[in-house]
């Protein structure tokens, strides 16, 4: 890959600098790449209708090119050009959740190159709510293909400094818009099937979707059933993701017992000279041995906290050169389901009982 100078610029979402946004838009129109903030995680953007841009995205991420990209739009009127049809269920979800952290799968139109969809005849589309993202997408011509702005396999970036860590020298520009609000990638729903189906859990939960649609929403079995033999419908869900450099183990069970188990396993590792980290909560942080590198994923009472902090914590453990991490398990309801989905992937399915 060709090494390049990466320009890093900060943009205040309450006072968007048009000159910088237009410069970023022009880079995309000319076939270059710009990382930008969204409310979920940072995206690595290129022109979604230009096959050469999509190829560059795969190269910059080191990502297998059978893993399709999401096209980001800023205006609902722009949807028509890139899809064959807008099913009624999709229209209801647009009304309720766009702009926001929801991606939908549609039959793609001729305008979308197969390079962007990883060879599929369907296309994933999202309209983010982040103001900087939307101004940038407009300036870029309306169709920004963007995966999360991390190197393939690393935790998705929720701060510009992590984008810089992974993408410096690989892309033309990085827009720093502060911390991502949600902290986990969007919920993905397939609306091309008879019944809408969740392909990736996120901030928009099954209950919220069902409430908007007034019908049952299904799950792609491959993401909820470990023994499922069919591959996931979102090709990206099959890869080991979000992996910290350390080995990560989730410990399930009653609060006190979990802490006891982690303390005993952790001390054993410390005695072998290992650097040990723990993912705890505000309520449990005091239960752990102070020899460990303990990080809080926020309050147990607020499920949004763990979603917001998880990827940041995983990156911090990398920076601290932590070698062994133990994590508490999080409530599996609502957004907690999405958090647990990412945590289990990060742990490569290593879960033990206290
Ligand atoms: O929140 C998000 O969705 C972030 C921000 C930047 O918008 N983007 C993101 O992109 O998470 P990425 O590329 O890391 O994940 C996209 C997921 C992958 O699992 C991919 O396989 C799936 O979407 N996907 C994309 N197009 C698809 C399609 N046509 N059919 C099924 N799955 C698709
Ligand atoms: Mg990703």
Coordinates of C-alpha atoms and ligand atoms in Angstrom, one line a residue:
X1 CA 0.0 0.0 0.0
X2 CA 1.1 3.5 -0.9
X3 CA 2.1 5.5 2.2
X4 CA 0.5 9.0 2.3
X5 CA 0.3 12.1 4.5
X6 CA -2.9 11.9 6.6
X7 CA -4.4 15.3 7.5
X8 CA -6.2 15.3 10.9
X9 CA -8.8 18.0 11.5
X10 CA -11.2 18.7 14.4
X11 CA -14.7 19.7 13.7
X12 CA -17.1 21.1 16.3
X13 CA -20.6 19.7 15.6
X14 CA -22.2 22.9 16.9
X15 CA -20.3 25.1 14.6
X16 CA -19.4 23.1 11.5
X17 CA -16.5 24.5 9.5
X18 CA -17.8 24.4 5.9
X19 CA -14.4 24.9 4.4
X20 CA -13.0 21.7 6.0
X21 CA -16.2 19.8 5.2
X22 CA -16.0 20.8 1.6
X23 CA -12.3 19.8 1.4
X24 CA -13.2 16.4 2.9
X25 CA -16.1 16.0 0.4
X26 CA -13.8 16.8 -2.5
X27 CA -11.3 14.1 -1.4
X28 CA -14.2 11.6 -1.6
X29 CA -15.4 12.9 -5.0
X30 CA -11.9 12.5 -6.3
X31 CA -11.7 8.9 -5.2
X32 CA -9.8 9.3 -1.9
X33 CA -10.7 8.2 1.6
X34 CA -11.7 10.2 4.7
X35 CA -12.5 8.8 8.2
X36 CA -15.4 10.6 9.9
X37 CA -17.4 10.5 13.2
X38 CA -20.8 8.9 13.4
X39 CA -23.0 8.4 16.5
X40 CA -22.1 4.6 16.5
X41 CA -18.4 4.4 15.7
X42 CA -16.0 6.2 13.4
X43 CA -16.4 5.3 9.7
X44 CA -13.7 4.9 7.0
X45 CA -15.4 6.6 4.0
X46 CA -15.1 6.5 0.3
X47 CA -17.4 7.1 -2.7
X48 CA -19.9 4.2 -2.5
X49 CA -20.7 4.5 -6.2
X50 CA -17.1 4.4 -7.3
X51 CA -15.6 0.8 -7.5
X52 CA -12.1 2.1 -7.2
X53 CA -12.9 3.8 -3.9
X54 CA -14.3 0.6 -2.4
X55 CA -11.2 -1.3 -3.4
X56 CA -9.1 1.3 -1.6
X57 CA -11.2 0.9 1.5
X58 CA -10.6 -2.8 1.6
X59 CA -6.9 -2.2 1.1
X60 CA -6.7 0.4 3.9
X61 CA -8.5 -1.8 6.4
X62 CA -6.7 -5.0 5.4
X63 CA -10.2 -6.4 5.0
X64 CA -11.4 -9.4 2.9
X65 CA -13.2 -8.1 -0.1
X66 CA -16.2 -10.5 0.4
X67 CA -17.3 -8.4 3.4
X68 CA -19.7 -5.8 2.0
X69 CA -19.7 -2.1 3.0
X70 CA -22.6 0.1 4.3
X71 CA -23.6 3.1 2.1
X72 CA -24.3 6.2 4.3
X73 CA -26.8 8.8 3.0
X74 CA -27.8 12.1 4.5
X75 CA -31.1 12.6 2.8
X76 CA -34.0 10.1 2.5
X77 CA -34.6 11.2 -1.1
X78 CA -31.2 9.7 -2.0
X79 CA -32.3 6.2 -1.1
X80 CA -34.2 5.6 -4.3
X81 CA -31.2 5.8 -6.6
X82 CA -29.4 2.9 -4.9
X83 CA -32.2 0.4 -4.2
X84 CA -34.6 -1.5 -6.4
X85 CA -37.5 -1.2 -4.1
X86 CA -38.4 0.1 -0.6
X87 CA -40.5 -2.6 1.2
X88 CA -43.3 -1.3 3.4
X89 CA -41.5 -2.6 6.5
X90 CA -38.4 -0.6 5.6
X91 CA -40.5 2.5 5.1
X92 CA -41.8 2.1 8.7
X93 CA -38.3 1.7 10.1
X94 CA -37.1 4.7 8.1
X95 CA -39.9 6.8 9.6
X96 CA -39.1 5.7 13.2
X97 CA -35.3 5.3 13.3
X98 CA -33.7 7.4 10.6
X99 CA -31.5 9.3 11.0
X100 CA -30.0 6.9 13.6
X101 CA -28.1 3.8 14.4
X102 CA -30.0 1.4 12.1
X103 CA -28.7 -0.1 8.9
X104 CA -31.1 -1.8 6.4
X105 CA -30.5 -4.3 3.6
X106 CA -32.2 -3.7 0.3
X107 CA -32.0 -5.1 -3.3
X108 CA -29.4 -3.0 -4.9
X109 CA -29.9 -0.9 -8.0
X110 CA -27.5 -0.8 -11.0
X111 CA -26.0 2.4 -9.6
X112 CA -24.2 0.4 -6.8
X113 CA -21.0 -1.4 -7.9
X114 CA -20.5 -5.0 -6.8
X115 CA -17.1 -3.9 -5.3
X116 CA -19.1 -2.0 -2.7
X117 CA -21.4 -4.9 -1.9
X118 CA -18.8 -7.6 -1.8
X119 CA -20.4 -9.2 -4.8
X120 CA -23.9 -9.3 -3.4
X121 CA -27.0 -8.2 -5.2
X122 CA -28.2 -6.5 -2.0
X123 CA -26.9 -3.3 -0.4
X124 CA -26.7 -2.1 3.2
X125 CA -27.8 1.5 3.8
X126 CA -27.7 3.8 6.8
X127 CA -28.6 7.4 7.5
X128 CA -26.6 8.5 10.5
X129 CA -27.8 11.2 12.9
X130 CA -24.4 12.7 13.7
X131 CA -24.4 16.3 12.3
X132 CA -20.8 16.2 11.2
X133 CA -21.4 12.9 9.4
X134 CA -24.3 14.3 7.6
X135 CA -22.6 17.5 6.5
X136 CA -19.7 15.4 5.2
X137 CA -21.9 12.9 3.3
X138 CA -23.7 15.8 1.6
X139 CA -20.4 17.4 0.6
X140 CA -19.1 14.1 -0.7
X141 CA -22.0 13.7 -3.2
X142 CA -24.5 11.8 -1.0
X143 CA -23.2 8.2 -1.0
X144 CA -20.4 7.4 1.4
X145 CA -19.4 3.7 1.7
X146 CA -17.9 3.2 5.1
X147 CA -16.9 0.3 7.3
X148 CA -15.8 1.0 10.9
X149 CA -12.5 2.9 10.7
X150 CA -10.3 0.2 12.4
X151 CA -7.8 -2.2 10.9
X152 CA -9.6 -5.5 10.2
X153 CA -10.0 -7.5 13.4
X154 CA -9.3 -4.6 15.9
X155 CA -12.0 -3.0 18.1
X156 CA -14.1 -0.4 16.2
X157 CA -12.8 3.2 17.0
X158 CA -15.0 5.4 19.2
X159 CA -12.4 8.2 19.4
X160 CA -10.4 9.9 16.7
X161 CA -7.1 8.9 18.4
X162 CA -7.8 5.3 17.7
X163 CA -8.6 6.0 14.1
X164 CA -5.2 7.8 13.9
X165 CA -3.6 4.7 15.5
X166 CA -4.9 2.4 12.8
X167 CA -5.2 4.6 9.7
X168 CA -2.4 7.2 9.8
X169 CA -0.5 7.1 6.5
X170 CA -3.2 5.0 4.9
X171 CA -5.9 7.6 4.1
X172 CA -6.1 11.3 3.1
X173 CA -8.0 12.7 6.1
X174 CA -9.4 12.0 9.5
X175 CA -12.1 14.2 10.9
X176 CA -12.1 14.3 14.7
X177 CA -15.7 14.9 16.0
X178 CA -15.2 13.8 19.6
X179 CA -16.4 10.6 21.3
X180 CA -19.0 8.4 19.5
X181 CA -22.3 8.6 21.5
X182 CA -23.5 5.0 21.1
X183 CA -20.1 3.2 21.0
X184 CA -21.3 0.0 19.2
X185 CA -22.0 -0.4 15.5
X186 CA -25.5 0.0 14.1
X187 CA -28.2 -2.6 14.3
X188 CA -28.5 -4.4 10.9
X189 CA -32.0 -5.4 9.7
X190 CA -32.7 -7.3 6.5
X191 CA -36.0 -6.1 5.0
X192 CA -35.7 -8.1 1.8
X193 CA -37.0 -11.2 3.5
X194 CA -40.7 -12.1 4.2
X195 CA -40.1 -11.2 7.8
X196 CA -37.6 -8.5 8.9
X197 CA -34.6 -10.2 10.4
X198 CA -31.8 -8.9 12.6
X199 CA -28.4 -9.6 11.2
X200 CA -26.4 -7.7 13.8
X201 CA -27.7 -6.5 17.2
X202 CA -27.1 -2.9 18.1
X203 CA -28.6 0.1 20.0
X204 CA -32.0 -0.3 18.2
X205 CA -33.3 -3.4 19.9
X206 CA -35.6 -6.2 18.7
X207 CA -38.4 -4.7 21.0
X208 CA -38.0 -1.3 19.4
X209 CA -38.2 -2.7 15.9
X210 CA -41.2 -4.8 16.8
X211 CA -42.9 -1.8 18.3
X212 CA -42.4 0.2 15.1
X213 CA -43.4 -2.7 12.8
X214 CA -46.2 -4.2 14.8
X215 CA -44.9 -7.6 13.8
X216 CA -42.5 -10.2 15.0
X217 CA -38.8 -9.6 14.0
X218 CA -36.6 -12.6 13.6
X219 CA -33.0 -13.2 14.4
X220 CA -30.4 -14.6 12.0
X221 CA -29.9 -17.9 13.8
X222 CA -26.2 -17.8 13.1
X223 CA -25.7 -14.9 15.5
X224 CA -27.6 -16.3 18.5
X225 CA -26.9 -20.0 18.2
X226 CA -23.3 -21.0 18.5
X227 CA -23.9 -24.4 17.0
X228 CA -25.7 -23.1 13.9
X229 CA -24.1 -24.5 10.8
X230 CA -25.3 -22.0 8.3
X231 CA -23.0 -18.9 7.9
X232 CA -24.3 -15.6 9.1
X233 CA -26.3 -13.5 6.6
X234 CA -24.1 -10.5 7.3
X235 CA -20.8 -11.8 6.0
X236 CA -18.8 -9.6 8.5
X237 CA -20.3 -11.5 11.5
X238 CA -18.3 -14.6 10.7
X239 CA -14.9 -13.0 11.3
X240 CA -13.2 -12.8 14.7
X241 CA -13.7 -9.2 15.6
X242 CA -12.9 -6.6 18.1
X243 CA -10.0 -8.8 19.4
X244 CA -7.8 -7.1 22.0
X245 CA -4.2 -8.2 22.0
X246 CA -4.7 -9.9 25.3
X247 CA -6.5 -13.2 25.9
X248 CA -10.0 -12.3 27.2
X249 CA -12.2 -14.5 29.3
X250 CA -15.8 -13.7 30.4
X251 CA -16.7 -14.9 33.9
X252 CA -20.4 -15.6 34.4
X253 CA -22.3 -16.1 37.7
X254 CA -23.3 -14.3 40.9
X255 CA -21.6 -11.0 41.6
X256 CA -19.5 -12.0 44.6
X257 CA -18.6 -15.3 43.1
X258 CA -17.5 -13.7 39.9
X259 CA -15.2 -11.4 41.8
X260 CA -13.8 -14.3 43.8
X261 CA -13.1 -16.4 40.7
X262 CA -11.5 -13.5 38.9
X263 CA -9.3 -12.6 41.9
X264 CA -8.0 -16.1 42.2
X265 CA -7.4 -16.7 38.5
X266 CA -6.0 -13.2 38.2
X267 CA -3.5 -13.7 41.1
X268 CA -2.3 -16.9 39.6
X269 CA -1.5 -15.1 36.4
X270 CA 0.1 -12.2 38.2
X271 CA 2.4 -14.8 40.0
X272 CA 3.4 -16.0 36.5
X273 CA 4.5 -12.4 35.8
X274 CA 1.5 -11.6 33.6
X275 CA -0.2 -8.2 33.4
X276 CA -3.9 -8.8 34.3
X277 CA -6.8 -6.6 33.5
X278 CA -10.4 -6.7 34.7
X279 CA -13.6 -5.2 33.1
X280 CA -15.9 -4.4 36.0
X281 CA -18.7 -1.8 36.8
X282 CA -18.9 1.2 39.1
X283 CA -20.7 -1.1 41.5
X284 CA -18.1 -3.9 41.5
X285 CA -14.8 -2.1 40.9
X286 CA -14.0 -2.2 44.6
X287 CA -14.2 -6.0 44.7
X288 CA -11.0 -6.7 42.8
X289 CA -7.4 -7.1 43.8
X290 CA -5.5 -3.8 43.4
X291 CA -2.7 -5.6 41.6
X292 CA -4.9 -5.8 38.5
X293 CA -5.5 -3.1 35.9
X294 CA -9.3 -2.6 36.6
X295 CA -11.5 -0.7 34.3
X296 CA -15.2 0.3 34.8
X297 CA -17.7 -0.1 32.0
X298 CA -19.9 2.4 33.8
X299 CA -23.0 1.8 35.9
X300 CA -24.8 -1.6 36.1
X301 CA -28.0 0.4 36.1
X302 CA -27.4 2.0 32.8
X303 CA -27.0 -0.5 29.9
X304 CA -26.0 2.2 27.5
X305 CA -22.7 2.7 29.5
X306 CA -21.2 -0.7 28.8
X307 CA -22.1 -0.2 25.1
X308 CA -20.4 3.2 25.1
X309 CA -17.2 2.1 26.9
X310 CA -16.6 -1.5 25.7
X311 CA -14.5 -0.8 22.6
X312 CA -12.6 2.0 24.3
X313 CA -11.7 -0.2 27.2
X314 CA -10.5 -3.0 24.9
X315 CA -8.2 -0.5 23.1
X316 CA -6.9 0.9 26.4
X317 CA -5.9 -2.6 27.5
X318 CA -3.9 -2.9 24.2
X319 CA -2.2 0.4 25.0
X320 CA -1.4 -0.8 28.6
X321 CA 0.0 -4.0 27.2
X322 CA -2.3 -6.0 29.3
X323 CA -1.8 -9.8 28.6
X324 CA -4.8 -11.4 30.3
X325 CA -8.2 -9.9 30.7
X326 CA -11.2 -11.1 32.7
X327 CA -14.6 -9.5 32.1
X328 CA -17.8 -9.6 34.0
X329 CA -20.8 -10.5 32.0
X330 CA -23.4 -7.8 31.2
X331 CA -27.2 -7.9 31.3
X332 CA -28.4 -9.6 28.1
X333 CA -31.5 -7.4 27.6
X334 CA -32.0 -4.5 25.2
X335 CA -28.8 -2.9 24.1
X336 CA -27.0 -5.3 26.6
X337 CA -27.6 -8.0 23.9
X338 CA -25.5 -6.1 21.5
X339 CA -22.8 -5.4 24.1
X340 CA -22.7 -9.1 25.0
X341 CA -22.6 -10.0 21.3
X342 CA -19.4 -7.9 20.8
X343 CA -17.8 -9.0 24.1
X344 CA -18.3 -12.7 23.3
X345 CA -16.7 -12.2 19.9
X346 CA -13.8 -10.3 21.5
X347 CA -13.4 -13.2 23.9
X348 CA -13.4 -15.7 21.0
X349 CA -16.2 -17.4 22.9
X350 CA -14.1 -18.1 26.0
X351 CA -16.7 -18.0 28.8
X352 CA -16.4 -19.7 32.2
X353 CA -18.7 -20.0 35.2
X354 CA -17.8 -18.7 38.6
Ligands
LIG1 O1 -22.5 1.7 12.8 C1 -22.1 1.2 11.8 O2 -22.8 0.4 11.1 C2 -20.7 1.6 11.4 C3 -20.6 3.1 11.1 C4 -19.4 3.5 10.5 O3 -21.7 3.4 10.2 N1 -20.3 0.8 10.2 C5 -19.9 -0.5 10.3 O4 -19.5 -1.1 9.1 O5 -20.0 -1.2 11.3 P1 -18.7 -2.5 9.1 O6 -18.3 -2.6 7.7 O7 -17.7 -2.6 10.1 O8 -19.9 -3.6 9.3 C6 -20.8 -3.7 8.2 C7 -21.6 -5.0 8.4 C8 -20.7 -6.2 8.1 O9 -21.0 -7.3 9.1 C9 -21.2 -6.6 6.7 O10 -21.0 -8.0 6.5 C10 -22.7 -6.2 6.8 O11 -22.7 -5.0 7.5 N2 -23.3 -6.0 5.5 C11 -23.0 -5.0 4.6 N3 -23.7 -5.1 3.5 C12 -24.5 -6.3 3.6 C13 -25.4 -6.9 2.8 N4 -25.7 -6.5 1.6 N5 -26.0 -8.0 3.3 C14 -25.7 -8.5 4.5 N6 -24.8 -7.9 5.4 C15 -24.2 -6.8 4.9
LIG2 MG1 -16.4 -3.3 11.6

